[in-house]
Amino acid sequence: MEGPVPGVGGAVPEIRISRTRRVGHHALDEGEVSIGRSSSNTVVLSSRSVSREHCVIETADGVSRIRDLDSHHGTLVNGERIDGERVLVEGDTIGVGGFEIHFGAEREDDRPDLRHALDERTTALERRDEELRSRDLALTEAETALETQARRLEDARDEALDAARREHQETIAERDALRTRLEEASAELDALKARLDEAETAIAHLEEREVVTRETLDSESRRAREAQERVELLSRELGELEAGLAEATHRADDAETARDELRATARRLLATARAAAEAWRVLPSIEQLWFDADRDVAESAEDGPDVRARAEAERERAARELEAAHGRLDDALEDLDTEVRHGREDPVLDDGDSSPEPASRRRWWRAPRASR
């Protein structure tokens, strides 16, 4: 059962929609009238400043109430942003984005001929709205593609960082292996020193026996010859031990040099990897800056040439910053590539394996660039 609308005097209320001029009207029967940019609404307002589901007007028992649907720019009634629900009265002006909606009873001067012209204008505007909705759909698809590309870039960045961590772990393993070899060489040197001490002790014993043998030379000549032979044999063994000691000392020196060079290479690799990681860390924020600037250029098409020029200038600046960030990343990765190749070509660190490096480990650091 319908009752009078406050301030309308019992007539059926309507809303009249205008921007710079009146663009349409809609009678408010009992029920709900939704307003927004989406084509599923009762009243469709094609503008980026209007949310897809912006607000709703509910009419029951002749009383009309407006309720905001958590829109981005809000809903205004007589210039005041509403919070929740509000009853409409005759003469209220509703602000939705850049549109003004006047609430009140249908005016008597709305003649049929004027309504016919208005309907034709409304039809033309609906065709224009359909074109704008198609453009909105294309923009939505472009935004989805950009988000997909951003996710792919993040995945590539994570893969590159994982590869760098694996390479670092392998370098640590090689360093530990060299340390183990150095410890083994040190143990072998200690064993040679112990054998040398034993040989010196044996020589001292032989010298003592030689003194005794000289005192009994006449009766012990045969035994003296045998002792002399043993001395000569031990001398040969001593020479072999000295040669082994010299070789072990040389190997220990080589191992010490290899350890120092490996530490220097590991420090350079760590510094280069940190530079590459830092470049990767700032790259997503710079890319997001370029995406935002590109979106602003697309959204400024209806805001005038000056606004669009400023948006394009901002996008160019973001593109230059993005290119500079990629350049820094390429430099860091190239330095890392050079350090890795230098470490593998160093003859001191060569372990005798001349097999070619797998292709999957030669170029893991070449991260893809974001398409423009």
mmCIF file of C-alpha atoms in Angstrom:
data_model
loop_
_atom_site.group_PDB
_atom_site.id
_atom_site.type_symbol
_atom_site.label_atom_id
_atom_site.label_comp_id
_atom_site.label_asym_id
_atom_site.label_seq_id
_atom_site.Cartn_x
_atom_site.Cartn_y
_atom_site.Cartn_z
ATOM 1 C CA MET A 1 0.000 0.000 0.000
ATOM 2 C CA GLU A 2 1.555 3.273 -1.134
ATOM 3 C CA GLY A 3 1.673 6.386 1.057
ATOM 4 C CA PRO A 4 2.799 9.944 0.406
ATOM 5 C CA VAL A 5 6.475 10.713 -0.133
ATOM 6 C CA PRO A 6 7.777 13.333 2.336
ATOM 7 C CA GLY A 7 7.754 16.709 0.612
ATOM 8 C CA VAL A 8 6.203 15.322 -2.644
ATOM 9 C CA GLY A 9 2.481 15.643 -1.854
ATOM 10 C CA GLY A 10 1.324 12.109 -2.734
ATOM 11 C CA ALA A 11 2.575 12.072 -6.351
ATOM 12 C CA VAL A 12 4.785 9.244 -7.679
ATOM 13 C CA PRO A 13 8.389 10.413 -7.084
ATOM 14 C CA GLU A 14 11.115 10.291 -9.690
ATOM 15 C CA ILE A 15 14.829 11.074 -9.968
ATOM 16 C CA ARG A 16 16.266 13.344 -12.671
ATOM 17 C CA ILE A 17 19.899 12.631 -13.590
ATOM 18 C CA SER A 18 22.231 15.311 -14.970
ATOM 19 C CA ARG A 19 25.909 16.043 -15.413
ATOM 20 C CA THR A 20 26.530 19.268 -17.359
ATOM 21 C CA ARG A 21 22.931 18.934 -18.604
ATOM 22 C CA ARG A 22 19.980 16.647 -17.916
ATOM 23 C CA VAL A 23 20.658 13.161 -19.301
ATOM 24 C CA GLY A 24 17.699 11.105 -18.046
ATOM 25 C CA HIS A 25 14.997 10.442 -15.492
ATOM 26 C CA HIS A 26 13.618 7.376 -13.737
ATOM 27 C CA ALA A 27 10.332 6.876 -11.888
ATOM 28 C CA LEU A 28 10.628 5.403 -8.387
ATOM 29 C CA ASP A 29 7.944 2.742 -8.007
ATOM 30 C CA GLU A 30 7.705 0.503 -4.997
ATOM 31 C CA GLY A 31 10.912 -1.552 -4.696
ATOM 32 C CA GLU A 32 14.598 -1.011 -5.181
ATOM 33 C CA VAL A 33 16.538 1.030 -7.786
ATOM 34 C CA SER A 34 20.277 0.351 -7.965
ATOM 35 C CA ILE A 35 22.741 2.943 -9.311
ATOM 36 C CA GLY A 36 26.299 2.256 -10.520
ATOM 37 C CA ARG A 37 28.717 1.803 -13.425
ATOM 38 C CA SER A 38 27.920 -1.895 -13.976
ATOM 39 C CA SER A 39 25.354 -2.786 -16.641
ATOM 40 C CA SER A 40 23.500 -4.928 -14.068
ATOM 41 C CA ASN A 41 22.223 -1.776 -12.285
ATOM 42 C CA THR A 42 18.787 -0.231 -12.796
ATOM 43 C CA VAL A 43 20.389 3.161 -13.499
ATOM 44 C CA VAL A 44 23.753 2.887 -15.288
ATOM 45 C CA LEU A 45 26.174 5.859 -15.005
ATOM 46 C CA SER A 46 29.220 5.310 -17.213
ATOM 47 C CA SER A 47 32.069 7.125 -15.492
ATOM 48 C CA ARG A 48 35.304 6.014 -13.825
ATOM 49 C CA SER A 49 34.337 8.136 -10.809
ATOM 50 C CA VAL A 50 31.239 5.938 -10.255
ATOM 51 C CA SER A 51 31.704 2.554 -8.550
ATOM 52 C CA ARG A 52 30.314 -0.587 -10.158
ATOM 53 C CA GLU A 53 27.646 -0.869 -7.426
ATOM 54 C CA HIS A 54 27.529 2.665 -6.030
ATOM 55 C CA CYS A 55 24.238 3.133 -4.141
ATOM 56 C CA VAL A 56 20.602 1.982 -3.995
ATOM 57 C CA ILE A 57 17.252 3.810 -3.517
ATOM 58 C CA GLU A 58 14.551 1.746 -1.789
ATOM 59 C CA THR A 59 10.910 2.928 -1.925
ATOM 60 C CA ALA A 60 8.408 1.354 0.465
ATOM 61 C CA ASP A 61 5.025 2.696 1.605
ATOM 62 C CA GLY A 62 5.676 5.877 -0.357
ATOM 63 C CA VAL A 63 8.924 6.659 1.501
ATOM 64 C CA SER A 64 12.240 6.615 -0.424
ATOM 65 C CA ARG A 65 15.529 5.890 1.315
ATOM 66 C CA ILE A 66 19.033 6.012 -0.184
ATOM 67 C CA ARG A 67 21.884 3.774 1.007
ATOM 68 C CA ASP A 68 25.583 3.893 -0.038
ATOM 69 C CA LEU A 69 27.132 0.530 -1.048
ATOM 70 C CA ASP A 70 30.645 1.231 0.261
ATOM 71 C CA SER A 71 31.506 3.155 -2.915
ATOM 72 C CA HIS A 72 34.999 4.542 -3.440
ATOM 73 C CA HIS A 73 34.051 8.236 -3.739
ATOM 74 C CA GLY A 74 30.948 8.021 -1.541
ATOM 75 C CA THR A 75 27.361 9.236 -2.039
ATOM 76 C CA LEU A 76 26.408 12.853 -1.313
ATOM 77 C CA VAL A 77 22.967 14.225 -0.362
ATOM 78 C CA ASN A 78 22.784 18.004 -0.620
ATOM 79 C CA GLY A 79 26.614 18.133 -0.625
ATOM 80 C CA GLU A 80 26.976 15.988 2.538
ATOM 81 C CA ARG A 81 28.443 12.471 2.373
ATOM 82 C CA ILE A 82 26.042 9.975 3.891
ATOM 83 C CA ASP A 83 26.957 7.147 6.210
ATOM 84 C CA GLY A 84 24.457 4.318 6.110
ATOM 85 C CA GLU A 85 20.841 5.050 5.121
ATOM 86 C CA ARG A 86 18.998 8.377 4.674
ATOM 87 C CA VAL A 87 15.381 9.334 3.883
ATOM 88 C CA LEU A 88 14.942 11.471 0.739
ATOM 89 C CA VAL A 89 12.619 14.509 0.614
ATOM 90 C CA GLU A 90 11.395 16.692 -2.194
ATOM 91 C CA GLY A 91 14.197 18.775 -3.720
ATOM 92 C CA ASP A 92 17.131 16.694 -2.405
ATOM 93 C CA THR A 93 20.199 16.653 -4.681
ATOM 94 C CA ILE A 94 22.164 13.396 -4.767
ATOM 95 C CA GLY A 95 25.838 13.409 -5.843
ATOM 96 C CA VAL A 96 27.139 10.214 -7.491
ATOM 97 C CA GLY A 97 30.627 10.686 -8.969
ATOM 98 C CA GLY A 98 30.320 13.593 -11.418
ATOM 99 C CA PHE A 99 26.531 13.227 -11.726
ATOM 100 C CA GLU A 100 23.737 15.119 -9.931
ATOM 101 C CA ILE A 101 20.443 13.328 -9.257
ATOM 102 C CA HIS A 102 17.433 15.495 -8.286
ATOM 103 C CA PHE A 103 14.748 13.785 -6.215
ATOM 104 C CA GLY A 104 11.099 14.903 -6.404
ATOM 105 C CA ALA A 105 7.713 14.424 -8.007
ATOM 106 C CA GLU A 106 7.351 14.271 -11.775
ATOM 107 C CA ARG A 107 7.006 17.834 -13.073
ATOM 108 C CA GLU A 108 3.962 18.915 -15.009
ATOM 109 C CA ASP A 109 6.059 20.550 -17.750
ATOM 110 C CA ASP A 110 7.470 17.140 -18.876
ATOM 111 C CA ARG A 111 5.415 17.077 -22.114
ATOM 112 C CA PRO A 112 5.236 14.041 -24.416
ATOM 113 C CA ASP A 113 7.215 15.759 -27.169
ATOM 114 C CA LEU A 114 9.974 16.626 -24.724
ATOM 115 C CA ARG A 115 9.913 13.115 -23.337
ATOM 116 C CA HIS A 116 10.251 11.738 -26.886
ATOM 117 C CA ALA A 117 13.334 13.908 -27.506
ATOM 118 C CA LEU A 118 14.681 12.904 -24.119
ATOM 119 C CA ASP A 119 14.134 9.227 -24.908
ATOM 120 C CA GLU A 120 16.067 9.629 -28.161
ATOM 121 C CA ARG A 121 18.860 11.346 -26.278
ATOM 122 C CA THR A 122 18.759 8.607 -23.652
ATOM 123 C CA THR A 123 19.026 5.950 -26.393
ATOM 124 C CA ALA A 124 22.091 7.690 -27.809
ATOM 125 C CA LEU A 125 23.599 7.922 -24.365
ATOM 126 C CA GLU A 126 22.899 4.244 -23.768
ATOM 127 C CA ARG A 127 24.792 3.416 -26.968
ATOM 128 C CA ARG A 128 27.627 5.604 -25.713
ATOM 129 C CA ASP A 129 27.431 3.844 -22.348
ATOM 130 C CA GLU A 130 27.728 0.498 -24.114
ATOM 131 C CA GLU A 131 30.871 1.707 -25.868
ATOM 132 C CA LEU A 132 32.285 2.916 -22.568
ATOM 133 C CA ARG A 133 31.486 -0.426 -20.939
ATOM 134 C CA SER A 134 33.360 -2.166 -23.747
ATOM 135 C CA ARG A 135 36.329 0.081 -23.067
ATOM 136 C CA ASP A 136 36.058 -0.685 -19.339
ATOM 137 C CA LEU A 137 36.082 -4.404 -20.158
ATOM 138 C CA ALA A 138 39.210 -3.965 -22.303
ATOM 139 C CA LEU A 139 40.880 -2.011 -19.487
ATOM 140 C CA THR A 140 39.975 -4.763 -17.018
ATOM 141 C CA GLU A 141 41.510 -7.394 -19.290
ATOM 142 C CA ALA A 142 44.654 -5.265 -19.653
ATOM 143 C CA GLU A 143 44.898 -4.913 -15.872
ATOM 144 C CA THR A 144 44.553 -8.689 -15.511
ATOM 145 C CA ALA A 145 47.329 -9.229 -18.068
ATOM 146 C CA LEU A 146 49.589 -6.797 -16.227
ATOM 147 C CA GLU A 147 48.931 -8.557 -12.914
ATOM 148 C CA THR A 148 49.759 -11.921 -14.545
ATOM 149 C CA GLN A 149 52.991 -10.514 -15.951
ATOM 150 C CA ALA A 150 53.909 -9.088 -12.540
ATOM 151 C CA ARG A 151 53.369 -12.523 -10.961
ATOM 152 C CA ARG A 152 55.585 -14.113 -13.626
ATOM 153 C CA LEU A 153 58.320 -11.555 -12.929
ATOM 154 C CA GLU A 154 58.107 -12.303 -9.213
ATOM 155 C CA ASP A 155 58.390 -16.054 -9.938
ATOM 156 C CA ALA A 156 61.442 -15.445 -12.149
ATOM 157 C CA ARG A 157 63.015 -13.304 -9.440
ATOM 158 C CA ASP A 158 62.436 -16.049 -6.832
ATOM 159 C CA GLU A 159 63.962 -18.664 -9.146
ATOM 160 C CA ALA A 160 67.039 -16.489 -9.709
ATOM 161 C CA LEU A 161 67.483 -15.942 -5.966
ATOM 162 C CA ASP A 162 67.114 -19.681 -5.310
ATOM 163 C CA ALA A 163 69.757 -20.422 -7.946
ATOM 164 C CA ALA A 164 72.088 -17.859 -6.369
ATOM 165 C CA ARG A 165 71.600 -19.469 -2.955
ATOM 166 C CA ARG A 166 72.329 -22.911 -4.407
ATOM 167 C CA GLU A 167 75.496 -21.605 -6.079
ATOM 168 C CA HIS A 168 76.587 -20.033 -2.799
ATOM 169 C CA GLN A 169 76.011 -23.300 -0.949
ATOM 170 C CA GLU A 170 78.063 -25.178 -3.568
ATOM 171 C CA THR A 171 80.898 -22.659 -3.130
ATOM 172 C CA ILE A 172 80.799 -23.232 0.640
ATOM 173 C CA ALA A 173 80.923 -27.005 0.041
ATOM 174 C CA GLU A 174 83.978 -26.601 -2.221
ATOM 175 C CA ARG A 175 85.636 -24.432 0.435
ATOM 176 C CA ASP A 176 84.991 -27.116 3.085
ATOM 177 C CA ALA A 177 86.435 -29.762 0.763
ATOM 178 C CA LEU A 178 89.620 -27.708 0.312
ATOM 179 C CA ARG A 179 89.874 -27.304 4.070
ATOM 180 C CA THR A 180 89.577 -31.073 4.475
ATOM 181 C CA ARG A 181 92.331 -31.621 1.887
ATOM 182 C CA LEU A 182 94.530 -29.095 3.720
ATOM 183 C CA GLU A 183 93.990 -30.890 7.014
ATOM 184 C CA GLU A 184 94.871 -34.212 5.374
ATOM 185 C CA ALA A 185 98.049 -32.691 3.930
ATOM 186 C CA SER A 186 98.946 -31.314 7.376
ATOM 187 C CA ALA A 187 98.423 -34.751 8.919
ATOM 188 C CA GLU A 188 100.611 -36.336 6.231
ATOM 189 C CA LEU A 189 103.328 -33.721 6.913
ATOM 190 C CA ASP A 190 103.201 -34.527 10.634
ATOM 191 C CA ALA A 191 103.590 -38.225 9.832
ATOM 192 C CA LEU A 192 106.622 -37.495 7.640
ATOM 193 C CA LYS A 193 108.158 -35.414 10.401
ATOM 194 C CA ALA A 194 107.656 -38.285 12.828
ATOM 195 C CA ARG A 195 109.365 -40.682 10.417
ATOM 196 C CA LEU A 196 112.255 -38.204 10.040
ATOM 197 C CA ASP A 197 112.654 -38.084 13.819
ATOM 198 C CA GLU A 198 112.712 -41.868 13.898
ATOM 199 C CA ALA A 199 115.366 -41.911 11.163
ATOM 200 C CA GLU A 200 117.516 -39.403 13.034
ATOM 201 C CA THR A 201 117.220 -41.523 16.168
ATOM 202 C CA ALA A 202 118.230 -44.597 14.180
ATOM 203 C CA ILE A 203 121.258 -42.740 12.768
ATOM 204 C CA ALA A 204 122.319 -41.794 16.289
ATOM 205 C CA HIS A 205 122.111 -45.431 17.339
ATOM 206 C CA LEU A 206 124.135 -46.459 14.322
ATOM 207 C CA GLU A 207 126.805 -43.912 15.154
ATOM 208 C CA GLU A 208 127.053 -45.355 18.658
ATOM 209 C CA ARG A 209 127.374 -48.832 17.218
ATOM 210 C CA GLU A 210 129.996 -47.564 14.777
ATOM 211 C CA VAL A 211 132.167 -46.405 17.737
ATOM 212 C CA VAL A 212 131.857 -49.835 19.328
ATOM 213 C CA THR A 213 132.630 -51.482 16.004
ATOM 214 C CA ARG A 214 135.839 -49.439 15.578
ATOM 215 C CA GLU A 215 137.096 -50.625 18.994
ATOM 216 C CA THR A 216 136.621 -54.235 17.890
ATOM 217 C CA LEU A 217 137.533 -53.696 14.213
ATOM 218 C CA ASP A 218 139.828 -56.638 13.878
ATOM 219 C CA SER A 219 137.396 -59.173 15.341
ATOM 220 C CA GLU A 220 134.217 -57.568 14.069
ATOM 221 C CA SER A 221 135.124 -56.525 10.505
ATOM 222 C CA ARG A 222 132.351 -58.583 8.961
ATOM 223 C CA ARG A 223 129.773 -57.146 11.311
ATOM 224 C CA ALA A 224 131.095 -53.635 10.560
ATOM 225 C CA ARG A 225 130.536 -54.139 6.818
ATOM 226 C CA GLU A 226 126.989 -55.267 7.482
ATOM 227 C CA ALA A 227 126.401 -52.233 9.689
ATOM 228 C CA GLN A 228 127.805 -49.964 6.956
ATOM 229 C CA GLU A 229 125.377 -51.436 4.477
ATOM 230 C CA ARG A 230 122.542 -50.767 6.841
ATOM 231 C CA VAL A 231 123.716 -47.167 7.262
ATOM 232 C CA GLU A 232 123.711 -46.692 3.506
ATOM 233 C CA LEU A 233 120.234 -48.185 3.248
ATOM 234 C CA LEU A 234 118.943 -45.905 5.955
ATOM 235 C CA SER A 235 120.592 -42.940 4.226
ATOM 236 C CA ARG A 236 118.694 -43.710 1.062
ATOM 237 C CA GLU A 237 115.485 -43.978 3.024
ATOM 238 C CA LEU A 238 116.322 -40.664 4.667
ATOM 239 C CA GLY A 239 116.764 -39.063 1.252
ATOM 240 C CA GLU A 240 113.406 -40.423 0.171
ATOM 241 C CA LEU A 241 111.841 -39.100 3.364
ATOM 242 C CA GLU A 242 113.393 -35.674 2.810
ATOM 243 C CA ALA A 243 112.080 -35.607 -0.765
ATOM 244 C CA GLY A 244 108.619 -36.586 0.475
ATOM 245 C CA LEU A 245 108.830 -33.892 3.127
ATOM 246 C CA ALA A 246 109.731 -31.271 0.494
ATOM 247 C CA GLU A 247 106.837 -32.393 -1.709
ATOM 248 C CA ALA A 248 104.394 -32.318 1.221
ATOM 249 C CA THR A 249 105.624 -28.836 2.150
ATOM 250 C CA HIS A 250 105.052 -27.673 -1.435
ATOM 251 C CA ARG A 251 101.559 -29.193 -1.461
ATOM 252 C CA ALA A 252 100.778 -27.496 1.856
ATOM 253 C CA ASP A 253 101.869 -24.147 0.426
ATOM 254 C CA ASP A 254 99.675 -24.697 -2.640
ATOM 255 C CA ALA A 255 96.726 -25.613 -0.446
ATOM 256 C CA GLU A 256 97.236 -22.480 1.673
ATOM 257 C CA THR A 257 97.352 -20.305 -1.468
ATOM 258 C CA ALA A 258 94.197 -21.989 -2.824
ATOM 259 C CA ARG A 259 92.424 -21.405 0.481
ATOM 260 C CA ASP A 260 93.273 -17.677 0.447
ATOM 261 C CA GLU A 261 92.161 -17.284 -3.176
ATOM 262 C CA LEU A 262 88.939 -19.193 -2.452
ATOM 263 C CA ARG A 263 88.168 -16.882 0.479
ATOM 264 C CA ALA A 264 88.725 -13.805 -1.707
ATOM 265 C CA THR A 265 86.517 -15.288 -4.451
ATOM 266 C CA ALA A 266 83.801 -16.140 -1.908
ATOM 267 C CA ARG A 267 83.835 -12.560 -0.572
ATOM 268 C CA ARG A 268 83.533 -11.127 -4.083
ATOM 269 C CA LEU A 269 80.732 -13.538 -4.942
ATOM 270 C CA LEU A 270 78.895 -12.626 -1.725
ATOM 271 C CA ALA A 271 79.216 -8.877 -2.409
ATOM 272 C CA THR A 272 78.048 -9.328 -6.022
ATOM 273 C CA ALA A 273 75.135 -11.548 -4.944
ATOM 274 C CA ARG A 274 74.061 -8.932 -2.388
ATOM 275 C CA ALA A 275 74.122 -6.243 -5.092
ATOM 276 C CA ALA A 276 71.979 -8.442 -7.363
ATOM 277 C CA ALA A 277 69.561 -9.191 -4.501
ATOM 278 C CA GLU A 278 69.252 -5.473 -3.717
ATOM 279 C CA ALA A 279 68.509 -4.743 -7.401
ATOM 280 C CA TRP A 280 65.841 -7.487 -7.349
ATOM 281 C CA ARG A 281 64.378 -6.060 -4.136
ATOM 282 C CA VAL A 282 63.756 -2.567 -5.527
ATOM 283 C CA LEU A 283 62.742 -3.727 -9.018
ATOM 284 C CA PRO A 284 59.070 -4.660 -8.153
ATOM 285 C CA SER A 285 58.396 -1.257 -6.540
ATOM 286 C CA ILE A 286 59.774 0.581 -9.620
ATOM 287 C CA GLU A 287 57.752 -1.659 -11.938
ATOM 288 C CA GLN A 288 54.640 -0.985 -9.839
ATOM 289 C CA LEU A 289 55.364 2.763 -10.197
ATOM 290 C CA TRP A 290 55.422 2.368 -13.980
ATOM 291 C CA PHE A 291 52.187 0.307 -13.953
ATOM 292 C CA ASP A 292 50.452 2.986 -11.847
ATOM 293 C CA ALA A 293 51.664 5.732 -14.195
ATOM 294 C CA ASP A 294 50.478 3.765 -17.222
ATOM 295 C CA ARG A 295 47.072 3.274 -15.583
ATOM 296 C CA ASP A 296 46.878 7.013 -14.844
ATOM 297 C CA VAL A 297 47.527 7.747 -18.539
ATOM 298 C CA ALA A 298 44.648 5.459 -19.488
ATOM 299 C CA GLU A 299 42.328 7.005 -16.888
ATOM 300 C CA SER A 300 43.209 10.601 -17.890
ATOM 301 C CA ALA A 301 41.707 10.290 -21.376
ATOM 302 C CA GLU A 302 38.586 12.220 -20.280
ATOM 303 C CA ASP A 303 40.406 14.752 -18.048
ATOM 304 C CA GLY A 304 41.848 17.016 -20.722
ATOM 305 C CA PRO A 305 45.145 17.228 -22.647
ATOM 306 C CA ASP A 306 47.048 18.912 -19.809
ATOM 307 C CA VAL A 307 46.280 16.153 -17.317
ATOM 308 C CA ARG A 308 47.056 13.497 -19.914
ATOM 309 C CA ALA A 309 50.388 15.197 -20.771
ATOM 310 C CA ARG A 310 51.376 15.246 -17.109
ATOM 311 C CA ALA A 311 50.398 11.579 -16.738
ATOM 312 C CA GLU A 312 52.419 10.644 -19.838
ATOM 313 C CA ALA A 313 55.436 12.593 -18.518
ATOM 314 C CA GLU A 314 55.164 10.720 -15.226
ATOM 315 C CA ARG A 315 54.963 7.432 -17.103
ATOM 316 C CA GLU A 316 58.106 8.330 -19.111
ATOM 317 C CA ARG A 317 59.955 9.162 -15.901
ATOM 318 C CA ALA A 318 58.869 5.830 -14.380
ATOM 319 C CA ALA A 319 60.001 4.033 -17.565
ATOM 320 C CA ARG A 320 63.443 5.656 -17.299
ATOM 321 C CA GLU A 321 63.726 4.638 -13.673
ATOM 322 C CA LEU A 322 62.666 1.090 -14.597
ATOM 323 C CA GLU A 323 65.279 0.952 -17.369
ATOM 324 C CA ALA A 324 67.951 2.245 -14.964
ATOM 325 C CA ALA A 325 66.981 -0.424 -12.390
ATOM 326 C CA HIS A 326 67.252 -3.127 -15.070
ATOM 327 C CA GLY A 327 70.652 -1.720 -16.017
ATOM 328 C CA ARG A 328 71.860 -1.934 -12.427
ATOM 329 C CA LEU A 329 70.543 -5.485 -12.181
ATOM 330 C CA ASP A 330 72.269 -6.466 -15.452
ATOM 331 C CA ASP A 331 75.566 -4.983 -14.224
ATOM 332 C CA ALA A 332 75.344 -6.874 -10.927
ATOM 333 C CA LEU A 333 74.479 -10.152 -12.695
ATOM 334 C CA GLU A 334 77.285 -9.634 -15.228
ATOM 335 C CA ASP A 335 79.755 -9.122 -12.363
ATOM 336 C CA LEU A 336 78.447 -12.300 -10.732
ATOM 337 C CA ASP A 337 78.856 -14.151 -14.054
ATOM 338 C CA THR A 338 82.465 -12.913 -14.350
ATOM 339 C CA GLU A 339 83.324 -13.974 -10.788
ATOM 340 C CA VAL A 340 81.844 -17.456 -11.305
ATOM 341 C CA ARG A 341 83.740 -17.945 -14.591
ATOM 342 C CA HIS A 342 86.956 -16.701 -12.998
ATOM 343 C CA GLY A 343 86.526 -19.142 -10.102
ATOM 344 C CA ARG A 344 85.983 -22.068 -12.482
ATOM 345 C CA GLU A 345 88.946 -21.138 -14.737
ATOM 346 C CA ASP A 346 91.432 -20.652 -11.845
ATOM 347 C CA PRO A 347 94.130 -23.382 -12.211
ATOM 348 C CA VAL A 348 94.744 -23.372 -8.460
ATOM 349 C CA LEU A 349 91.112 -24.396 -7.799
ATOM 350 C CA ASP A 350 90.947 -26.820 -10.729
ATOM 351 C CA ASP A 351 90.110 -30.305 -9.434
ATOM 352 C CA GLY A 352 90.824 -32.015 -12.775
ATOM 353 C CA ASP A 353 87.211 -32.174 -13.955
ATOM 354 C CA SER A 354 87.196 -30.640 -17.460
ATOM 355 C CA SER A 355 83.594 -31.557 -18.269
ATOM 356 C CA PRO A 356 81.539 -28.615 -19.670
ATOM 357 C CA GLU A 357 79.275 -26.728 -17.285
ATOM 358 C CA PRO A 358 75.535 -27.578 -17.728
ATOM 359 C CA ALA A 359 73.611 -24.980 -19.694
ATOM 360 C CA SER A 360 71.049 -24.737 -16.884
ATOM 361 C CA ARG A 361 73.792 -23.372 -14.569
ATOM 362 C CA ARG A 362 75.589 -21.129 -17.055
ATOM 363 C CA ARG A 363 72.807 -18.574 -17.618
ATOM 364 C CA TRP A 364 70.405 -18.855 -14.648
ATOM 365 C CA TRP A 365 71.083 -15.214 -13.749
ATOM 366 C CA ARG A 366 69.651 -13.738 -16.954
ATOM 367 C CA ALA A 367 66.343 -12.505 -15.518
ATOM 368 C CA PRO A 368 63.635 -11.499 -18.056
ATOM 369 C CA ARG A 369 62.666 -7.824 -18.359
ATOM 370 C CA ALA A 370 59.131 -6.592 -17.951
ATOM 371 C CA SER A 371 57.597 -5.828 -21.312
ATOM 372 C CA ARG A 372 56.712 -2.237 -21.978
#
